[in-house]
Short mmCIF file of C-alpha atoms in Angstrom, two decimals:
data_model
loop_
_atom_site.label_atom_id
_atom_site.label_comp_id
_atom_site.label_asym_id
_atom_site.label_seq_id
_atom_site.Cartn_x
_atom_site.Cartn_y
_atom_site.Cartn_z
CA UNK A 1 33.02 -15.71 -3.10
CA UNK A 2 34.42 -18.79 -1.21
CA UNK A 3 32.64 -22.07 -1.92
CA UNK A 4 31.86 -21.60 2.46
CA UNK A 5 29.93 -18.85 1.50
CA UNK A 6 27.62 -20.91 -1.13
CA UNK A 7 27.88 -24.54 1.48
CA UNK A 8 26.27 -21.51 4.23
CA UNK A 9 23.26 -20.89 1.64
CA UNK A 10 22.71 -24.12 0.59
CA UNK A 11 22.51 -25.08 4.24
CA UNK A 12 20.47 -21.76 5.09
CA UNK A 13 17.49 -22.16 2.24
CA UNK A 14 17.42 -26.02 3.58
CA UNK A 15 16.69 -24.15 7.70
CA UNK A 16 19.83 -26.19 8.64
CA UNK A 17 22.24 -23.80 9.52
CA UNK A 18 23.09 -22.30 12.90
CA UNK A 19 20.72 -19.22 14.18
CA UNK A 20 24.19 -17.49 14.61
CA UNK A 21 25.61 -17.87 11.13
CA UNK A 22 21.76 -17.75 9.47
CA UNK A 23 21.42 -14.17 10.94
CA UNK A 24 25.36 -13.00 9.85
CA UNK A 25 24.21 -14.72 6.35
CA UNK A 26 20.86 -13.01 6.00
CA UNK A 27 22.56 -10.02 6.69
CA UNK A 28 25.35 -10.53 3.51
CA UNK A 29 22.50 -11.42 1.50
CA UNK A 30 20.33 -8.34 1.69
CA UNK A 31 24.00 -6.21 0.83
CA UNK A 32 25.91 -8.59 -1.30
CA UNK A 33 24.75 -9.34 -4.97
CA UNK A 34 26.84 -12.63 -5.75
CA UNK A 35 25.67 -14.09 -2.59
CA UNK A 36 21.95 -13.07 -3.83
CA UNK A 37 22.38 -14.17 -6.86
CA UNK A 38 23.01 -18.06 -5.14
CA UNK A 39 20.20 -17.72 -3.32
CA UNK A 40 18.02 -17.30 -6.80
CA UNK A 41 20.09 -19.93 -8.97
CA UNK A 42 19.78 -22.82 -5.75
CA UNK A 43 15.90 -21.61 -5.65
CA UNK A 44 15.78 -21.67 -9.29
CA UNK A 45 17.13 -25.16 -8.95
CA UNK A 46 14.30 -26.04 -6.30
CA UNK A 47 11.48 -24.40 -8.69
CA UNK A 48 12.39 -27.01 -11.52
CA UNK A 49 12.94 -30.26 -9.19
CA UNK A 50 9.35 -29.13 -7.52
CA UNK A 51 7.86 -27.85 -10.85
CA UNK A 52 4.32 -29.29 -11.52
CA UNK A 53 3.30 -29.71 -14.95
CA UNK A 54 0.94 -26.36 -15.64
CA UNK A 55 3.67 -23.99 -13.87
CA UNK A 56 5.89 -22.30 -15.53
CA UNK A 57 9.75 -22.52 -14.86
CA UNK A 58 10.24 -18.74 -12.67
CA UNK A 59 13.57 -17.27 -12.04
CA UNK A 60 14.18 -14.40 -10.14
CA UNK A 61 10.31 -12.69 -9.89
CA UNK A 62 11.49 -11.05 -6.77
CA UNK A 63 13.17 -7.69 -9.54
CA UNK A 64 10.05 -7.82 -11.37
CA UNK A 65 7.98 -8.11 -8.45
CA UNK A 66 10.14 -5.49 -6.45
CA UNK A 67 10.32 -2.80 -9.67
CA UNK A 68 6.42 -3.30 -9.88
CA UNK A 69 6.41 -2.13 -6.18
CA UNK A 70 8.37 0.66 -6.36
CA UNK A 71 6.67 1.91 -9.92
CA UNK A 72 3.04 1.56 -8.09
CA UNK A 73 4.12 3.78 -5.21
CA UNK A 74 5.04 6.19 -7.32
CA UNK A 75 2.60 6.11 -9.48
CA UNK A 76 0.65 6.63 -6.58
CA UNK A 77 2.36 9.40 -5.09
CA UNK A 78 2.12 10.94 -8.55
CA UNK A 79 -1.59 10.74 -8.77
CA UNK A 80 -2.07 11.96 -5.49
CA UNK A 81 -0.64 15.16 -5.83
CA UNK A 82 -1.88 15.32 -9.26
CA UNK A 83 -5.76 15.28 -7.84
CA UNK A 84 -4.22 17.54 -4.95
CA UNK A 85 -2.94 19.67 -7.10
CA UNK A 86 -6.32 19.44 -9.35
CA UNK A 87 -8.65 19.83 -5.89
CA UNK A 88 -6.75 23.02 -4.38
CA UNK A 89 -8.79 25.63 -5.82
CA UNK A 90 -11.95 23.69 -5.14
CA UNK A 91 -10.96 23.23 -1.05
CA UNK A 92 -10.63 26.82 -1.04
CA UNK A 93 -14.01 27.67 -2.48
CA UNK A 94 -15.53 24.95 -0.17
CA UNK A 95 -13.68 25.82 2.95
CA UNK A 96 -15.54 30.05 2.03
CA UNK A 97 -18.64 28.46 0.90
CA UNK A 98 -18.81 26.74 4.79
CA UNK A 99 -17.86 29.70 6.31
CA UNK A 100 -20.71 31.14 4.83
CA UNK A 101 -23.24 28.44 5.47
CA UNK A 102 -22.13 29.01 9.28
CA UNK A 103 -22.44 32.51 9.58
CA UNK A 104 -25.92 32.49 8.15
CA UNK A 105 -26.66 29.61 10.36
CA UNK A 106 -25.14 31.38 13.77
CA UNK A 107 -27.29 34.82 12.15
CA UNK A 108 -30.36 32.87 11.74
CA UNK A 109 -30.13 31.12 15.03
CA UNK A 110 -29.08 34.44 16.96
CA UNK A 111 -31.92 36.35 15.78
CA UNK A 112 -34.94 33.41 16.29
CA UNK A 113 -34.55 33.99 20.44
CA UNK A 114 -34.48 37.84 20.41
CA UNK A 115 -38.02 39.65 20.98
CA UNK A 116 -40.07 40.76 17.79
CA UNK A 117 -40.25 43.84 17.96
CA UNK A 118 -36.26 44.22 17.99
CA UNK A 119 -36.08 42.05 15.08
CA UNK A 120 -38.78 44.14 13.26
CA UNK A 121 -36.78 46.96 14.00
CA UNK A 122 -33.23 45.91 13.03
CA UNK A 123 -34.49 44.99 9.44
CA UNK A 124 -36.22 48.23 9.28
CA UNK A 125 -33.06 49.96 10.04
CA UNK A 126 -30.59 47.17 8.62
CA UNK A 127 -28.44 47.85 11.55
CA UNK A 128 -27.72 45.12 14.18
CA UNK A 129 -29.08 46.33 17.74
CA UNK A 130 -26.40 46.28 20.69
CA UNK A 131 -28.57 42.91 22.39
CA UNK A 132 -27.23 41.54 18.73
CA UNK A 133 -23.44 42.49 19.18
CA UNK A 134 -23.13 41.79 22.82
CA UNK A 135 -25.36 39.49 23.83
CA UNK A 136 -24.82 35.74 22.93
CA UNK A 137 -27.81 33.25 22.53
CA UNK A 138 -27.32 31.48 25.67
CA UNK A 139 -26.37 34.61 27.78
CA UNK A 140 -28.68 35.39 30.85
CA UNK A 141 -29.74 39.06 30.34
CA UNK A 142 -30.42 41.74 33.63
CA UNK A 143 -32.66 43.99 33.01
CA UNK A 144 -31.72 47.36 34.19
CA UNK A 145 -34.54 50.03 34.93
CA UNK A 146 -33.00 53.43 33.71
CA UNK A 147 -35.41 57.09 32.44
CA UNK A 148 -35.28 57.09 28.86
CA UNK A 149 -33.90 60.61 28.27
CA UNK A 150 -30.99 60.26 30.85
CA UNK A 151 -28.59 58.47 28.68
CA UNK A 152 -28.00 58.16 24.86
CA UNK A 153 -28.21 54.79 24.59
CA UNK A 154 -31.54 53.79 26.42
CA UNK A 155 -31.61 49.93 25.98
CA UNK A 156 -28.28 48.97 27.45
CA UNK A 157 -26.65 48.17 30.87
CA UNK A 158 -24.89 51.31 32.34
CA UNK A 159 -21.58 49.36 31.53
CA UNK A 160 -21.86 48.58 28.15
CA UNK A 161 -23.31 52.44 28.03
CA UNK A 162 -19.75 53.54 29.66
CA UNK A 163 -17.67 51.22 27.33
CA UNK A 164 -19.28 52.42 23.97
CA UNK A 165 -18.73 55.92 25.03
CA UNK A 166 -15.20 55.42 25.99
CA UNK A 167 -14.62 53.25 22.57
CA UNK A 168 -16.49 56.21 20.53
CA UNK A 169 -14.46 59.18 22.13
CA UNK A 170 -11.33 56.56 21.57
CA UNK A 171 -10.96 56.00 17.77
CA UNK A 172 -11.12 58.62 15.36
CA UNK A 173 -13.85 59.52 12.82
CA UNK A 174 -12.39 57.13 10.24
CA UNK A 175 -12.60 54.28 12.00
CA UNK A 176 -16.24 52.23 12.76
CA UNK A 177 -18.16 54.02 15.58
CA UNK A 178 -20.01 51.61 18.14
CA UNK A 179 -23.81 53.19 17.75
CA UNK A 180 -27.24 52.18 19.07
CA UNK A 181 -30.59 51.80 16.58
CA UNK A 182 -32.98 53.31 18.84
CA UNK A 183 -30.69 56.03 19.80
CA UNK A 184 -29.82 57.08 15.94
CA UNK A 185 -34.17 56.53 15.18
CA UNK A 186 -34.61 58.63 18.26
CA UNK A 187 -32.27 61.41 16.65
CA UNK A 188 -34.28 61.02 12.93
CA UNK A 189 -37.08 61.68 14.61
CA UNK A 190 -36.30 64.34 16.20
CA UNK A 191 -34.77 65.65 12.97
CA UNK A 192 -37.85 65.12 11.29
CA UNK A 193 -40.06 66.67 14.25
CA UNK A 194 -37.70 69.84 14.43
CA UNK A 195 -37.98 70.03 10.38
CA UNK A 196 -41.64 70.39 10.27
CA UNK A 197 -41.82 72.71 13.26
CA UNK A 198 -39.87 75.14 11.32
CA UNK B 1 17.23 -21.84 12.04
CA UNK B 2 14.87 -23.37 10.82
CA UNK B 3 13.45 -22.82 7.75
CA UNK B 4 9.98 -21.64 9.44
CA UNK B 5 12.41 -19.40 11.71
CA UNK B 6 14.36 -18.05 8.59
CA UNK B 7 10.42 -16.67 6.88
CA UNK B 8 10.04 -15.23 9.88
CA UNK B 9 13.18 -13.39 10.18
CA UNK B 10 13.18 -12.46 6.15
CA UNK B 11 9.09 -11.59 7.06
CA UNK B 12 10.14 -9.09 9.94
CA UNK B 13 13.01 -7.34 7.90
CA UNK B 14 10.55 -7.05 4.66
CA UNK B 15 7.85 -5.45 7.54
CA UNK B 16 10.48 -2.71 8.43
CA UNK B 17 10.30 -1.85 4.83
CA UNK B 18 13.51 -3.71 3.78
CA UNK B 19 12.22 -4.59 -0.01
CA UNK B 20 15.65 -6.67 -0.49
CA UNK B 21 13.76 -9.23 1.98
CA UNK B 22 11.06 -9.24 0.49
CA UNK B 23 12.70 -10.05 -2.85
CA UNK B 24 14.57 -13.42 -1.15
CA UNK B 25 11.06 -14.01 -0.17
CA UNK B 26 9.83 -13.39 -3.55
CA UNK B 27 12.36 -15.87 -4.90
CA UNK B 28 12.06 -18.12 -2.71
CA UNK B 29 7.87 -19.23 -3.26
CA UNK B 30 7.48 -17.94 -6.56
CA UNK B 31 7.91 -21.63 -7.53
CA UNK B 32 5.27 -22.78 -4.92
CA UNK B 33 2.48 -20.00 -5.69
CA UNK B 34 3.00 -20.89 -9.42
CA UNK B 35 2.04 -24.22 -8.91
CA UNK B 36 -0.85 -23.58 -6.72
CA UNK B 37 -1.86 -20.77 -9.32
CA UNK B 38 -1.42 -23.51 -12.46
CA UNK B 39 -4.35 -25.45 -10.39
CA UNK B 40 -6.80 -22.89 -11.75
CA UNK B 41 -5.14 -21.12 -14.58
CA UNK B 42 -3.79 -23.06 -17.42
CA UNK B 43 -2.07 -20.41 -19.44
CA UNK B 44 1.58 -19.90 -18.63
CA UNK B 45 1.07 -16.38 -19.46
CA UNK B 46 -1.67 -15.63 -17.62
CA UNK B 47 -0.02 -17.69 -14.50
CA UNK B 48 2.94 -15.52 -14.24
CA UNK B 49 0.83 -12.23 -14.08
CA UNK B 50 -1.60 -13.62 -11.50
CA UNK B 51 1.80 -15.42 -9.92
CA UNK B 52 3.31 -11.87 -9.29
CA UNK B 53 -0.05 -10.19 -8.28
CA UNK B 54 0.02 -12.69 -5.29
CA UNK B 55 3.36 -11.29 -4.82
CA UNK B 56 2.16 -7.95 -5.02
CA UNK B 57 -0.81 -8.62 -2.32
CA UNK B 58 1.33 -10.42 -0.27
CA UNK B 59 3.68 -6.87 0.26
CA UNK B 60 0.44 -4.58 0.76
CA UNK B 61 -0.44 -7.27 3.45
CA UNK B 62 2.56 -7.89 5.21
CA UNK B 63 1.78 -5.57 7.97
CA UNK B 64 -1.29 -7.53 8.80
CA UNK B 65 0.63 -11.25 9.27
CA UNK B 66 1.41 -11.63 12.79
CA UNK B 67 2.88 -15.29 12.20
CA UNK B 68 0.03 -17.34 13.41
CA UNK B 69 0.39 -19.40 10.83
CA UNK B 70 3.78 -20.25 8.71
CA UNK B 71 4.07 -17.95 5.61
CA UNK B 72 3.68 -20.35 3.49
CA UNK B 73 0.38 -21.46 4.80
CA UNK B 74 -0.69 -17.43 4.40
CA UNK B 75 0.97 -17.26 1.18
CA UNK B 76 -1.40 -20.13 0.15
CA UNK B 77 -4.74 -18.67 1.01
CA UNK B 78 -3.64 -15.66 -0.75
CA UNK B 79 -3.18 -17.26 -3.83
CA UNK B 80 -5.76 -19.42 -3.84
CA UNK B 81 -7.93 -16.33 -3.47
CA UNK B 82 -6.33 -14.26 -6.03
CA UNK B 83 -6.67 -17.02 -8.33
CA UNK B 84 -10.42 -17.70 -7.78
CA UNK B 85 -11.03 -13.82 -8.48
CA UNK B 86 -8.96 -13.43 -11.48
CA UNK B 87 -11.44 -16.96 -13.08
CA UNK B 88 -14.51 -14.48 -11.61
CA UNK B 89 -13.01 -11.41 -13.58
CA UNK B 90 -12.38 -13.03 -16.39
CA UNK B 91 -15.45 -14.91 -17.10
CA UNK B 92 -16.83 -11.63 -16.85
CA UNK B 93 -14.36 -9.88 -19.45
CA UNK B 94 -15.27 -13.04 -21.80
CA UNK B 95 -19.15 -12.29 -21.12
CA UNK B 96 -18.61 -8.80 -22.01
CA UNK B 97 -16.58 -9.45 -25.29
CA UNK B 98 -17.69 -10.28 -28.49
CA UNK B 99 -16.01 -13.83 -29.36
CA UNK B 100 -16.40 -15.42 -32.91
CA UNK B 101 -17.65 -18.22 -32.84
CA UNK B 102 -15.03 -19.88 -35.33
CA UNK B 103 -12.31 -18.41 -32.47
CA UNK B 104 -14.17 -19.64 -29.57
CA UNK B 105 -13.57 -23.30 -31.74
CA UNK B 106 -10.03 -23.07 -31.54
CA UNK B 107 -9.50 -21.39 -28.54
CA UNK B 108 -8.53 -24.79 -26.93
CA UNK B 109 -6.63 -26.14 -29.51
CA UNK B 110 -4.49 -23.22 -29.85
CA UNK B 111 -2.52 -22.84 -26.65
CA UNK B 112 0.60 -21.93 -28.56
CA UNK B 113 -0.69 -18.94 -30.46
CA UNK B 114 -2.48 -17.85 -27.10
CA UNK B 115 0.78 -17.51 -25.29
CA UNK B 116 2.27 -13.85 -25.65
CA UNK B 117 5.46 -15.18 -24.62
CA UNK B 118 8.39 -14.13 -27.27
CA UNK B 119 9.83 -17.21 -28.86
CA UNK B 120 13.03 -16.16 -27.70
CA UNK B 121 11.65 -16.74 -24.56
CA UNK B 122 10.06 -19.96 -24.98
CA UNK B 123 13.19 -21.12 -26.16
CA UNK B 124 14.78 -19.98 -23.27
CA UNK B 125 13.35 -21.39 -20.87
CA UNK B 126 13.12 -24.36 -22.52
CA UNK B 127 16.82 -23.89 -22.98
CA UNK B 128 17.07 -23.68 -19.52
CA UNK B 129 15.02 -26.41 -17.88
CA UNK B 130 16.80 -28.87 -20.40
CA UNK B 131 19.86 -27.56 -19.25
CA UNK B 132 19.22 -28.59 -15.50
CA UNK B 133 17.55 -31.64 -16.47
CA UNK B 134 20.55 -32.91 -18.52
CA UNK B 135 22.97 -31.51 -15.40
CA UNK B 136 20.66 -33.04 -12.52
CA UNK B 137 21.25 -36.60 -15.10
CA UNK B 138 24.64 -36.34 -15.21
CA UNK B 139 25.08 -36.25 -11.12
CA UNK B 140 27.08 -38.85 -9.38
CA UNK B 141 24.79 -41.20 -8.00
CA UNK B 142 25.26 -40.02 -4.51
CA UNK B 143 24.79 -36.94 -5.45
CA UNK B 144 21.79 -37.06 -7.60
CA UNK B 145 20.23 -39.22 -4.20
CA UNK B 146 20.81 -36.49 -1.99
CA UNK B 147 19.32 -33.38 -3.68
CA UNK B 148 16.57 -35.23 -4.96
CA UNK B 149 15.91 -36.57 -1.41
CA UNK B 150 15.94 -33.07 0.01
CA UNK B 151 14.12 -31.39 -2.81
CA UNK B 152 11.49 -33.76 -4.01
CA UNK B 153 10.97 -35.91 -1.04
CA UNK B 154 10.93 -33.14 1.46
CA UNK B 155 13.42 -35.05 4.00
CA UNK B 156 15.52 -33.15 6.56
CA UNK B 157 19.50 -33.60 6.77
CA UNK B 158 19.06 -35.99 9.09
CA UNK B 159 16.37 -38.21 7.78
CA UNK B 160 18.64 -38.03 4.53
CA UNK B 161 21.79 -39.25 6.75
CA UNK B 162 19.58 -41.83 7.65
CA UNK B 163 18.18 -43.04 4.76
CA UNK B 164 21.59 -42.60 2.64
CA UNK B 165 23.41 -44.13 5.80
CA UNK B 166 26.43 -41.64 5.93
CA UNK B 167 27.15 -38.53 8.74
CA UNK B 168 24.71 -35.65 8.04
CA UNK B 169 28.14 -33.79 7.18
CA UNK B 170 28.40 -35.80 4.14
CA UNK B 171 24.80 -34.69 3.24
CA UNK B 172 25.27 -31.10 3.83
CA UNK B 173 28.29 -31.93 1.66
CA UNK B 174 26.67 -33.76 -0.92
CA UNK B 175 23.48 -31.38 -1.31
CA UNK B 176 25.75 -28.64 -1.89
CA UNK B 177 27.59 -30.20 -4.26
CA UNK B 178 24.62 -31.26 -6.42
CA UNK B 179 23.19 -27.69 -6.31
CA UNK B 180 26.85 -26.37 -7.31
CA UNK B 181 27.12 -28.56 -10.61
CA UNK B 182 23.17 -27.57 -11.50
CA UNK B 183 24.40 -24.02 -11.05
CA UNK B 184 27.21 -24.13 -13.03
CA UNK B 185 25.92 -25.69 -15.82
CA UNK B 186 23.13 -22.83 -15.99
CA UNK B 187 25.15 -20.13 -15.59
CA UNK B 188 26.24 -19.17 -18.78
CA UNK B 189 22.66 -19.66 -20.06
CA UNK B 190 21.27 -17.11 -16.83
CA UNK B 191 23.59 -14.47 -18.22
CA UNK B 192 23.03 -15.04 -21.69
CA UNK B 193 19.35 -14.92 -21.09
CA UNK B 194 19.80 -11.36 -19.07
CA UNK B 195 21.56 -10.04 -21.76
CA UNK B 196 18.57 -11.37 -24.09
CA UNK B 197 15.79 -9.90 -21.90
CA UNK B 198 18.02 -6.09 -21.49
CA UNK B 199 18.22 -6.28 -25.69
CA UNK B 200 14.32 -6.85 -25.36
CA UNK B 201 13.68 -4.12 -23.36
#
């Protein structure tokens, strides 16, 4: 390294050099270790001519500094995937253990508007009533006047009626058949009636 | 450039995550922090750890210094700050302990068997700072004038030129030269002490 080289730093740590040559410098610095390694000795030579009595001589805290840095982050990134690793199994129960909190939340608020007597008959039955599957809280609901006996699923729209039938004569006997409560206590009763006739 | 202009530029590279900034920074006030750090804590021990904590704030912070003030200035508050809450902390780590009270009676009069520093250490540095005291002593006069006006004093090159009545190329000269002879009379005690400190750890 030319003596130039060491002149440019001296003049650089004193802010007296050029903005031209003090930006080419700074860049040799941050590559070139001898040229470094002025910078500390002429700043270690600054720390004792400005030393005050209680200080300690330093020289060259920027590696300890630097290595204390670099150790922290990854100690960091080590104990963050160490408490990720450590949490996994928990987010997953916690993440089911919401879903379920929200389901019985979205039950429990579905079946507060429905009428009483619908309710009192679903949890006789256990069976969730077609209002339950189709219609949603906030849906506006036409009442459509239809006989009884004319259809098998009484309490419906002609629509939904048609679609369930289509769906039912669809999928095969394995698979889960759309069905109405009334409709299937109708046919127990009738069961029963027919049984005690006989 | 200035030497406000050069923090800023080393300030802006150590932002964009260039740590080799950051340690010409480092190097470059560790001096100054230690001394404002020595105007609360006395140990030299204790000083350097609370010296390179400042350091260690300063980096988390960096993204938050938009250059309002000089880095210095910020550097300043920081340590100040750090300083004041390492007294707090440790007043309350003495109020926790128990402390004899035959050890609490010597505690002031034994600074030397406080310090945790390695006597090869102590006579390192000791080494050391009588090195560049006996180099700075042996500078021609002119010399000697110049650094001392630059360093201790504070004066600009031209103030220096001035004073010293000569062309401010003579000082840049002359400053150089001083800090050339310091250097190489430390030298071979730097190295040998890096060799020390590797055997250590």
């Amino acid at each position: 390294m030319s003596d130039k080289s060491n002149q440019n730093i001296s003049e650089l740590i004193d802010g007296e050099l050029d903005k031209n040559s003090s930006e080419f410098l700074l860049k040799r610095l941050m590559s070139d270790k001898t040229l470094s390694e002025s910078w500390n000795n002429y700043h270690l030579i600054r720390s004792f001519l400005q030393k005050e009595n209680q200080a300690p001589l330093l020289h060259n805290m920027g590696q300890s500094v630097i290595a204390e840095l670099k150790g922290k982050s990854i100690s960091q990134d080590m104990t963050t995937s160490k408490s990720s690793r450590l949490l996994k199994p928990f987010m997953g129960s916690a993440i089911a253990a919401s879903v379920a909190i929200m389901a019985v939340f979205m039950f429990q608020s579905n079946t507060i508007n429905h009428d009483n007597t619908i309710l009192a008959e679903t949890a006789a039955n256990s069976f969730k009533t077609s209002d339950q599957l189709i219609t949603p809280p906030a849906a506006y609901t036409a009442r459509v006047e239809q006989p009884i006996y004319n259809t098998r699923y009484p309490s419906i729209t002609p629509q939904i009626q048609q679609y369930l039938t289509d769906r039912n004569a669809h999928f095969s006997d394995n698979l889960p058949r759309y069905y109405n409560a009334e409709y299937l206590n109708q046919l127990k009763k009738r069961k029963t009636i027919d049984n005690t006739a006989e | 450039m200035s030497e406000k202009t050069l923090d800023a530029e080393l300030v802006k590279q150590a932002q964009k995550g260039k740590l080799h900034a950051f340690e010409l920074l480092v190097n470059r006030y560790q001096q100054k922090v230690s001394n404002v750090v020595s105007k609360f804590v006395k140990d030299i021990h204790e000083n350097q750890d609370v010296t390179q904590e400042v350091f260690i704030k300063v980096f988390r912070a960096l993204p938050n210094f938009r250059g309002d003030s000089s880095f210095y200035t910020w550097i300043y508050r920081i340590a100040v700050n750090t300083s004041k809450n390492h007294l707090v902390a440790k007043s309350r780590r003495i109020q926790n302990s128990n402390v004899e009270p035959s050890d609490a009676e010597n505690f002031a009069s034994a600074a030397d068997y406080r310090s945790l520093d390695t006597p090869d250490a102590v006579y390192a540095r000791g080494e050391l700072e009588q090195a560049m005291s006996k180099a700075v002593e042996s500078l021609p006069e002119e010399l000697k004038s110049a650094i001392l006006l630059r360093e201790v004093d504070g004066l600009s090159y031209d103030e220096i030129a001035e004073q010293m009545k000569c062309p401010i190329g003579t000082v840049r000269s002359r400053i150089f030269r001083a800090r050339d002879a310091i250097d190489a009379a430390l030298k071979p005690l730097l190295s040998e002490n890096t060799k020390r400190t590797a055997y250590v750890r």
